[in-house]
Amino acid sequence: MVGSAIIRRLAAENCEVLIAERKDADLLDELQTKRWLAKTRPDVVVLAAAKVGGIGANNALPVDFLCENMRIQLNVIQGSHDAGVNRLLFLGSSCIYPKFAKQPISENELLTGALEPTNEWYAIAKIAGLKMCQAYRQQFGRDYISAMPTNLYGPGDNYHPEHSHVPAALLRRFHEAKLNDAQEVAVWGTGAPLREFLYVDDMADACVFLLKHYSEWEPINIGTGDEVSIGEFAKRVAEAVGYRGKLTFDTTKPDGTPRKLLDSSRLLALGWKPRVTLREGLPKALDDFLGGGGRYRFASCDVAE
Ligand code: GDP
């Protein structure tokens, strides 16, 4: 999802884009990854690949989330250094910050408290990745930077029924409910948690902006500054889909972290700002889903991944 958006965005730049697809190099495989990097010798590496998923997937697949992400990061970051790549952008996540971090969450909140248990596997791996960037900067002077995006949505998402993030999950559930004339649809949790949503093409734009303007040791947040409750977000998704039934809340499902609003003032101060509002972005995300984009579009998908 993010990688494709970055490729779309880079089409407007004067550069050659080298894409390591799974068929070119399995990033879980050290040898394949290092060979690909040594052969292509990029000037800049963007590490957008990761094992990702929503609250359900993190709970169900802790080993995958912890170990696959650590392996991808080790192979790509170490392989980039070995291949002489001096500039690298590592993408993390807002879930690296403590569960009860001060809001809005500034970059200084990193490692000041315990993590949210529903996504700590992923968070620990991402913290290790950003620390690798800092370590390569400190020990070898490499210009490796890390960016921490807020919750993303948009084209290329994973529409897996249980493993997706909330935007893709609800787009799919409401669409199916509309087709089946369902009277009501369940939204996970209480609806009270607050989240910030960033359209993936805005995220890609921020990545290119950072590659041009940011070269610091500290990770940098990428968010919009707007937050919405999950209950309100669900209403907006239902509206975008055209589902008019009742929304109920399934409190047997976890809420996750209560609030996760990033303080993106450092990025905004550099001159970047998001363009796509939820009102504009949700219909685009829906178009992608209806057009067969993304992964796990069909109900018959393999739920074990
Ligand atoms: P999080 O930001 O890491 O918690 O990622 P998610 O996107 O998985 O979940 C965000 C919030 O949406 C949580 O409070 C979930 O309980 C809530 N939510 C409501 N319905 C769903 C759903 O169908 N799938 C997911 N993944 N989350 C849902």
Short mmCIF file of C-alpha atoms and ligand atoms in Angstrom, two decimals:
data_model
loop_
_atom_site.label_atom_id
_atom_site.label_comp_id
_atom_site.label_asym_id
_atom_site.label_seq_id
_atom_site.Cartn_x
_atom_site.Cartn_y
_atom_site.Cartn_z
CA MET A 1 0.00 0.00 0.00
CA VAL A 2 2.62 2.55 1.06
CA GLY A 3 5.26 1.34 -1.39
CA SER A 4 2.85 1.66 -4.33
CA ALA A 5 1.87 5.16 -3.22
CA ILE A 6 5.53 6.18 -3.02
CA ILE A 7 6.13 4.79 -6.52
CA ARG A 8 3.12 6.81 -7.79
CA ARG A 9 4.52 9.92 -6.13
CA LEU A 10 8.07 9.40 -7.42
CA ALA A 11 6.78 9.39 -11.01
CA ALA A 12 6.72 13.20 -10.65
CA GLU A 13 10.39 13.34 -9.67
CA ASN A 14 13.50 13.22 -11.78
CA CYS A 15 14.71 9.81 -10.69
CA GLU A 16 14.81 6.17 -11.70
CA VAL A 17 12.70 4.01 -9.40
CA LEU A 18 14.06 0.55 -8.64
CA ILE A 19 11.43 -1.73 -7.13
CA ALA A 20 12.31 -4.81 -5.13
CA GLU A 21 9.19 -6.90 -5.65
CA ARG A 22 8.91 -10.27 -3.99
CA LYS A 23 9.89 -12.00 -7.24
CA ASP A 24 13.09 -9.90 -7.41
CA ALA A 25 14.11 -10.31 -3.79
CA ASP A 26 12.32 -11.86 -0.84
CA LEU A 27 13.21 -9.33 1.85
CA LEU A 28 12.94 -12.05 4.50
CA ASP A 29 15.89 -13.73 2.81
CA GLU A 30 19.22 -12.18 3.72
CA LEU A 31 21.14 -13.40 0.71
CA GLN A 32 18.49 -12.42 -1.85
CA THR A 33 18.11 -8.98 -0.30
CA LYS A 34 21.83 -8.29 -0.10
CA ARG A 35 22.39 -9.54 -3.66
CA TRP A 36 19.61 -7.30 -4.99
CA LEU A 37 21.01 -4.25 -3.22
CA ALA A 38 24.58 -5.02 -4.28
CA LYS A 39 23.43 -5.48 -7.90
CA THR A 40 21.20 -2.40 -8.18
CA ARG A 41 23.23 -0.09 -5.91
CA PRO A 42 20.52 2.52 -5.30
CA ASP A 43 21.38 6.06 -4.22
CA VAL A 44 18.47 6.05 -1.79
CA VAL A 45 16.50 3.23 -0.16
CA VAL A 46 12.93 3.60 1.15
CA LEU A 47 11.93 0.72 3.41
CA ALA A 48 8.14 0.56 3.13
CA ALA A 49 7.88 -3.24 3.26
CA ALA A 50 6.60 -4.73 6.50
CA LYS A 51 4.31 -7.33 7.94
CA VAL A 52 1.36 -5.12 8.86
CA GLY A 53 -2.17 -5.59 10.10
CA GLY A 54 -4.84 -4.33 12.46
CA ILE A 55 -5.53 -5.04 16.07
CA GLY A 56 -6.84 -8.55 15.28
CA ALA A 57 -3.80 -9.60 13.26
CA ASN A 58 -1.33 -8.31 15.87
CA ASN A 59 -3.08 -10.37 18.53
CA ALA A 60 -3.27 -13.48 16.37
CA LEU A 61 0.22 -13.44 14.83
CA PRO A 62 2.73 -12.08 17.39
CA VAL A 63 5.66 -14.15 16.06
CA ASP A 64 5.05 -13.01 12.47
CA PHE A 65 4.80 -9.37 13.48
CA LEU A 66 7.88 -9.38 15.66
CA CYS A 67 10.20 -11.68 13.73
CA GLU A 68 9.31 -10.94 10.09
CA ASN A 69 9.65 -7.22 10.63
CA MET A 70 12.96 -7.60 12.44
CA ARG A 71 14.28 -9.81 9.61
CA ILE A 72 13.15 -7.43 6.85
CA GLN A 73 14.74 -4.49 8.66
CA LEU A 74 17.98 -6.28 9.40
CA ASN A 75 18.30 -7.48 5.80
CA VAL A 76 17.41 -4.16 4.16
CA ILE A 77 19.18 -1.72 6.49
CA GLN A 78 22.33 -3.82 6.89
CA GLY A 79 22.25 -4.72 3.17
CA SER A 80 21.97 -1.05 2.24
CA HIS A 81 24.98 -0.16 4.35
CA ASP A 82 26.97 -3.06 2.88
CA ALA A 83 26.04 -1.92 -0.65
CA GLY A 84 27.28 1.60 0.11
CA VAL A 85 23.83 3.24 0.22
CA ASN A 86 24.23 6.47 2.17
CA ARG A 87 20.59 7.61 2.33
CA LEU A 88 17.72 5.54 3.66
CA LEU A 89 14.18 6.27 4.86
CA PHE A 90 12.75 3.79 7.33
CA LEU A 91 8.99 3.81 7.91
CA GLY A 92 7.69 3.06 11.37
CA SER A 93 4.33 3.65 12.97
CA SER A 94 2.61 5.74 15.63
CA CYS A 95 2.20 2.55 17.70
CA ILE A 96 5.88 2.80 18.74
CA TYR A 97 4.82 5.35 21.36
CA PRO A 98 3.65 4.41 24.87
CA LYS A 99 -0.01 3.52 25.38
CA PHE A 100 -0.51 6.51 27.68
CA ALA A 101 1.82 8.94 25.91
CA LYS A 102 1.15 12.67 26.35
CA GLN A 103 -1.19 13.89 23.58
CA PRO A 104 -0.55 15.03 20.96
CA ILE A 105 2.38 12.61 20.88
CA SER A 106 5.72 14.25 20.17
CA GLU A 107 8.78 12.33 19.05
CA ASN A 108 10.20 12.78 22.58
CA GLU A 109 7.63 10.36 24.00
CA LEU A 110 9.52 7.40 22.53
CA LEU A 111 10.42 4.83 25.23
CA THR A 112 8.92 6.85 28.09
CA GLY A 113 6.35 4.21 29.07
CA ALA A 114 4.80 0.80 28.46
CA LEU A 115 3.43 -0.02 25.00
CA GLU A 116 -0.15 -0.88 24.05
CA PRO A 117 -0.23 -4.71 24.42
CA THR A 118 -2.38 -5.28 21.29
CA ASN A 119 0.39 -4.01 19.04
CA GLU A 120 3.58 -4.31 21.03
CA TRP A 121 5.04 -7.02 18.74
CA TYR A 122 4.94 -4.72 15.78
CA ALA A 123 5.99 -1.72 17.89
CA ILE A 124 9.08 -3.46 19.30
CA ALA A 125 10.20 -4.41 15.78
CA LYS A 126 9.65 -0.85 14.52
CA ILE A 127 11.53 0.63 17.50
CA ALA A 128 14.42 -1.73 16.69
CA GLY A 129 14.32 -0.50 13.06
CA LEU A 130 14.53 3.16 13.98
CA LYS A 131 17.31 2.37 16.45
CA MET A 132 19.20 0.61 13.62
CA CYS A 133 19.01 3.82 11.60
CA GLN A 134 20.39 5.78 14.55
CA ALA A 135 23.11 3.19 15.12
CA TYR A 136 24.26 3.32 11.48
CA ARG A 137 24.27 7.12 11.68
CA GLN A 138 26.30 7.07 14.90
CA GLN A 139 28.79 4.36 14.00
CA PHE A 140 29.20 4.85 10.24
CA GLY A 141 27.88 8.37 9.59
CA ARG A 142 25.10 7.03 7.35
CA ASP A 143 22.29 9.49 6.57
CA TYR A 144 19.49 7.10 7.59
CA ILE A 145 16.22 8.69 8.75
CA SER A 146 12.97 7.34 10.23
CA ALA A 147 9.42 8.59 9.83
CA MET A 148 6.45 7.57 11.96
CA PRO A 149 3.13 7.82 10.12
CA THR A 150 -0.23 7.87 11.84
CA ASN A 151 -3.02 5.40 10.84
CA LEU A 152 -3.12 5.16 7.05
CA TYR A 153 -5.88 4.36 4.58
CA GLY A 154 -6.37 4.45 0.82
CA PRO A 155 -5.68 2.49 -2.36
CA GLY A 156 -3.81 -0.78 -2.05
CA ASP A 157 -5.01 -1.56 1.47
CA ASN A 158 -5.42 -5.03 2.90
CA TYR A 159 -9.14 -5.89 3.03
CA HIS A 160 -8.75 -9.07 5.02
CA PRO A 161 -11.92 -9.52 7.13
CA GLU A 162 -10.14 -10.03 10.47
CA HIS A 163 -6.57 -8.87 9.89
CA SER A 164 -7.09 -5.49 8.26
CA HIS A 165 -7.00 -2.07 9.86
CA VAL A 166 -10.26 -0.33 10.68
CA PRO A 167 -10.72 1.69 7.42
CA ALA A 168 -10.40 -1.33 5.11
CA ALA A 169 -12.34 -3.57 7.53
CA LEU A 170 -15.31 -1.20 7.67
CA LEU A 171 -15.32 -0.40 3.94
CA ARG A 172 -15.64 -4.09 3.28
CA ARG A 173 -18.13 -4.87 6.07
CA PHE A 174 -20.46 -2.01 5.20
CA HIS A 175 -20.26 -2.79 1.49
CA GLU A 176 -21.20 -6.42 2.15
CA ALA A 177 -23.96 -5.32 4.54
CA LYS A 178 -25.36 -3.02 1.85
CA LEU A 179 -25.34 -5.83 -0.71
CA ASN A 180 -27.04 -8.21 1.74
CA ASP A 181 -29.55 -5.63 3.03
CA ALA A 182 -28.30 -6.30 6.57
CA GLN A 183 -30.25 -4.40 9.25
CA GLU A 184 -27.21 -3.87 11.45
CA VAL A 185 -23.42 -4.14 11.36
CA ALA A 186 -20.98 -4.51 14.24
CA VAL A 187 -18.04 -2.19 14.74
CA TRP A 188 -15.30 -3.56 17.02
CA GLY A 189 -14.84 -2.15 20.51
CA THR A 190 -16.75 0.69 22.17
CA GLY A 191 -16.38 3.25 19.37
CA ALA A 192 -14.74 5.62 21.88
CA PRO A 193 -11.04 5.36 20.88
CA LEU A 194 -9.71 8.34 19.01
CA ARG A 195 -7.63 7.93 15.86
CA GLU A 196 -6.02 10.15 13.25
CA PHE A 197 -6.25 8.99 9.62
CA LEU A 198 -3.88 9.96 6.82
CA TYR A 199 -4.55 9.25 3.14
CA VAL A 200 -1.73 7.09 1.78
CA ASP A 201 -0.85 9.45 -1.11
CA ASP A 202 -0.35 12.25 1.42
CA MET A 203 1.94 9.91 3.31
CA ALA A 204 3.92 9.23 0.11
CA ASP A 205 4.18 12.95 -0.52
CA ALA A 206 5.53 13.44 3.02
CA CYS A 207 8.14 10.71 2.42
CA VAL A 208 9.45 12.43 -0.70
CA PHE A 209 9.41 15.75 1.16
CA LEU A 210 11.47 14.25 3.99
CA LEU A 211 13.97 12.74 1.58
CA LYS A 212 14.51 16.25 0.24
CA HIS A 213 14.46 18.20 3.50
CA TYR A 214 15.16 16.02 6.54
CA SER A 215 18.42 14.61 7.77
CA GLU A 216 18.28 14.16 11.53
CA TRP A 217 18.87 11.49 14.12
CA GLU A 218 15.36 11.78 15.64
CA PRO A 219 12.41 10.04 14.00
CA ILE A 220 9.79 12.44 12.64
CA ASN A 221 6.00 12.10 12.90
CA ILE A 222 3.67 12.25 9.89
CA GLY A 223 0.06 13.08 10.72
CA THR A 224 -2.79 15.44 9.98
CA GLY A 225 -3.51 16.84 13.46
CA ASP A 226 -7.21 15.87 13.10
CA GLU A 227 -8.68 13.10 15.18
CA VAL A 228 -12.01 11.34 15.11
CA SER A 229 -13.66 8.75 17.36
CA ILE A 230 -14.02 5.26 15.90
CA GLY A 231 -17.81 5.63 16.30
CA GLU A 232 -17.83 8.82 14.20
CA PHE A 233 -15.35 7.34 11.73
CA ALA A 234 -17.64 4.30 11.28
CA LYS A 235 -20.54 6.67 10.46
CA ARG A 236 -18.43 8.42 7.83
CA VAL A 237 -17.41 5.12 6.24
CA ALA A 238 -21.06 3.98 6.22
CA GLU A 239 -22.00 7.27 4.53
CA ALA A 240 -19.26 6.89 1.90
CA VAL A 241 -20.41 3.32 1.17
CA GLY A 242 -24.11 4.25 1.23
CA TYR A 243 -24.99 1.76 3.96
CA ARG A 244 -28.04 2.99 5.91
CA GLY A 245 -28.54 0.23 8.51
CA LYS A 246 -27.77 0.42 12.21
CA LEU A 247 -24.24 0.41 13.66
CA THR A 248 -23.71 -1.63 16.83
CA PHE A 249 -20.56 -1.95 18.93
CA ASP A 250 -19.02 -5.33 19.70
CA THR A 251 -17.35 -4.76 23.06
CA THR A 252 -15.97 -8.30 23.14
CA LYS A 253 -13.40 -6.95 20.63
CA PRO A 254 -10.47 -4.83 21.87
CA ASP A 255 -10.40 -1.04 21.70
CA GLY A 256 -6.62 -0.89 21.61
CA THR A 257 -4.93 2.31 22.64
CA PRO A 258 -7.46 4.97 23.79
CA ARG A 259 -5.96 7.88 21.86
CA LYS A 260 -3.16 8.19 19.32
CA LEU A 261 -2.87 11.73 18.00
CA LEU A 262 0.58 12.54 16.66
CA ASP A 263 2.23 15.88 17.19
CA SER A 264 3.41 16.56 13.64
CA SER A 265 4.56 20.10 14.33
CA ARG A 266 8.19 19.38 13.38
CA LEU A 267 7.14 18.21 9.92
CA LEU A 268 4.62 21.04 9.48
CA ALA A 269 7.30 23.56 10.51
CA LEU A 270 9.47 22.28 7.64
CA GLY A 271 6.68 23.30 5.25
CA TRP A 272 4.77 20.08 4.49
CA LYS A 273 1.02 19.71 4.90
CA PRO A 274 -1.57 17.02 4.11
CA ARG A 275 -4.02 17.68 1.27
CA VAL A 276 -6.67 14.96 1.30
CA THR A 277 -9.43 15.18 3.93
CA LEU A 278 -11.35 12.12 5.12
CA ARG A 279 -14.36 13.34 3.16
CA GLU A 280 -12.29 13.26 -0.04
CA GLY A 281 -10.19 10.21 0.80
CA LEU A 282 -12.86 7.71 1.85
CA PRO A 283 -14.63 7.67 -1.56
CA LYS A 284 -11.24 7.13 -3.23
CA ALA A 285 -10.49 4.24 -0.87
CA LEU A 286 -13.94 2.81 -1.65
CA ASP A 287 -13.25 3.07 -5.40
CA ASP A 288 -10.06 1.07 -4.90
CA PHE A 289 -11.95 -1.62 -3.00
CA LEU A 290 -14.78 -1.79 -5.55
CA GLY A 291 -12.27 -1.81 -8.40
CA GLY A 292 -10.56 -4.88 -6.96
CA GLY A 293 -7.45 -3.08 -5.68
CA GLY A 294 -5.51 -4.09 -2.61
CA ARG A 295 -5.22 -7.51 -1.06
CA TYR A 296 -7.79 -9.98 0.26
CA ARG A 297 -10.56 -8.40 -1.73
CA PHE A 298 -12.66 -11.57 -1.76
CA ALA A 299 -14.51 -13.26 1.09
CA SER A 300 -12.96 -16.61 0.14
CA CYS A 301 -9.46 -15.34 1.01
CA ASP A 302 -7.14 -17.42 3.10
CA VAL A 303 -7.70 -16.03 6.58
CA ALA A 304 -4.50 -17.61 7.88
CA GLU A 305 -2.59 -15.28 5.46
P1 GDP B 1 -4.87 0.43 15.91
O1 GDP B 1 -4.94 1.89 15.61
O2 GDP B 1 -3.49 -0.11 15.99
O3 GDP B 1 -5.70 0.06 17.11
O4 GDP B 1 -5.44 -0.30 14.60
P2 GDP B 1 -6.84 -0.76 14.00
O5 GDP B 1 -7.06 -0.02 12.74
O6 GDP B 1 -6.86 -2.26 13.90
O7 GDP B 1 -7.98 -0.35 15.05
C1 GDP B 1 -8.33 0.97 15.31
C2 GDP B 1 -9.58 1.03 16.15
O8 GDP B 1 -10.70 0.66 15.35
C3 GDP B 1 -9.61 0.09 17.37
O9 GDP B 1 -10.22 0.78 18.45
C4 GDP B 1 -10.51 -1.04 16.90
O10 GDP B 1 -11.17 -1.70 17.96
C5 GDP B 1 -11.52 -0.27 16.05
N1 GDP B 1 -12.25 -1.09 15.08
C6 GDP B 1 -13.60 -1.07 14.90
N2 GDP B 1 -13.98 -1.98 13.99
C7 GDP B 1 -12.84 -2.58 13.56
C8 GDP B 1 -12.58 -3.61 12.60
O11 GDP B 1 -13.47 -4.18 11.99
N3 GDP B 1 -11.27 -3.95 12.39
C9 GDP B 1 -10.25 -3.34 13.07
N4 GDP B 1 -9.00 -3.71 12.80
N5 GDP B 1 -10.47 -2.39 14.00
C10 GDP B 1 -11.74 -2.01 14.24
#
